[in-house]
């Protein structure tokens, strides 16, 4: 789950690598490192900490010259985050150097064999084992770097995206992939190559990129050559699959906001519009969605839908359970990717599996997709990152088009995922005749109002910030919601704990009396989602139960509510909408509340401790 980036061409590599690593820091920020070849020597610098720490260290300890080099930003898997475990890793001779994203599962066995052959190891990493295995094969087989990498990888069990350089072959970089993503940006007429875990490090240099497939390796050379072949045999990949990237620089910069998370919260009106643009033709009463339309029979004949996802995407899946069952009357089960993949689930050819993932790279969700496919289910992806592993693995899918989400805490991904899933439920409900034409039409007309309503809510920022200042120092928070807003309660609690490190729990409001009510006293802030639709009266009863125990109540209510206003310590009003769309609104103040509390606690909002944006390890 690390970020890797490299360059080979006619420009100075160092600034490209450093900027690239900063853009990839969302993938991990335990340590960072860079290596450059200046025409004579390999110059390597690495450190525990962030890319900014590396920058300071590298400029003092190495020559930053060179037109070829690469770097790494790490999320620790094998070995604690410290200097020696940081990447890049040199081989024993110091002639070979590597960066790696992934896990070599059989590294211990390989290490023992190498130790017997006289290798000594300085780090606890699986990566140092791999580079020495490559070196050993190169010596034994008397072969070139590319062949040695290929033969080494044939012995490896696990996942990797790697970049390797050999001082004895200083005009090329070797790249390989299995399970972890890697893209190659191609300069004009192959004059330069950029390599990175995603395309953000090279977007200002080229729009042409190749995403390596699993079990492929590439050799890129300074003399304008690129060759891709399979790792398991020598067959050449003839079609280079060069894609034109849709990303632009503005999308991946902060645009005047203090944090990416705040920018992304504020992008939601546009992101939701971009999600339904061209798909929702409200005035014509039409929903068009290629991936769904082309496979509509699979959905209509499905005995059930199984949703697989992790984290915030799993919460969007829970909202979808309400949407699909309520509107389309299709039974739904929502599964954590990590549980699903290991519990021998019953999956049949009549099941439709929907995988939800912002990054499209989450290892557990990807494994669940592969498992479902192997059992004959039809698998549909809801991803944000175009060309990501899950997007490529599924039978069909729909992109959320939310634009890059860089803040580690997911915000616009959640609301855009719900938007896509609502469109799907509505289309299926309409075809199945479960919702009458006027009701269907009301849904469509309301959905196009949502971005404006989100924009109105964002204007409540100062009010929410004031509430945040009152509760910023509490140790615990409780979040309650019912029906469509139960998943929002879970999501609100997750947002708070991951960026502010305050312990928070989400519960269905009625479950409170089965245990969590014992936690409530005058020191416990309880956030209750109490919009006027759905189970309003029942939630009001829950609120009364909280007040009788002197809990501090922050209520998310529908504009104009007077009942809860009298009971709550603070209210945040959301515009009126249909019950099914309330999560698209109620989640916004909870995102802002977490954001402001975390900023006031001086937490690193965009890069919370121990986390990374895409979780490509299980
Ligand atoms: C929480 C968060 C994570 C992700 C989870 C799944 O704010 O960002 O819980 O939602 O790691 O990631 P994706 O959606 O990329 O599969």
XYZ file of C-alpha atoms in Angstrom, residues 7 11 24 106 108-109 162 218 232 265 302 327 331 353 392 402 418 515 522 531 534 558 589 601 611:
25
model
C 11.605 8.716 -14.166
C 14.940 15.963 -17.522
C 1.324 9.657 -3.683
C 7.150 -16.417 1.001
C 11.060 -15.914 4.838
C 11.779 -19.109 2.897
C 8.294 -2.968 -8.449
C 8.021 -3.694 -18.806
C 5.361 -16.336 -16.556
C -16.345 18.093 1.071
C -31.124 -11.842 -9.835
C -37.362 0.784 -4.382
C -33.083 -8.789 -1.559
C -22.438 -8.985 -6.803
C -10.899 -3.862 -14.803
C -16.207 12.157 -8.411
C -24.948 6.563 -3.099
C -26.512 -1.542 25.792
C -23.785 14.548 31.021
C -34.989 14.023 9.847
C -39.026 7.688 8.117
C -35.155 18.797 8.749
C -22.706 18.162 8.506
C -7.143 19.148 17.824
C -3.888 5.028 7.680
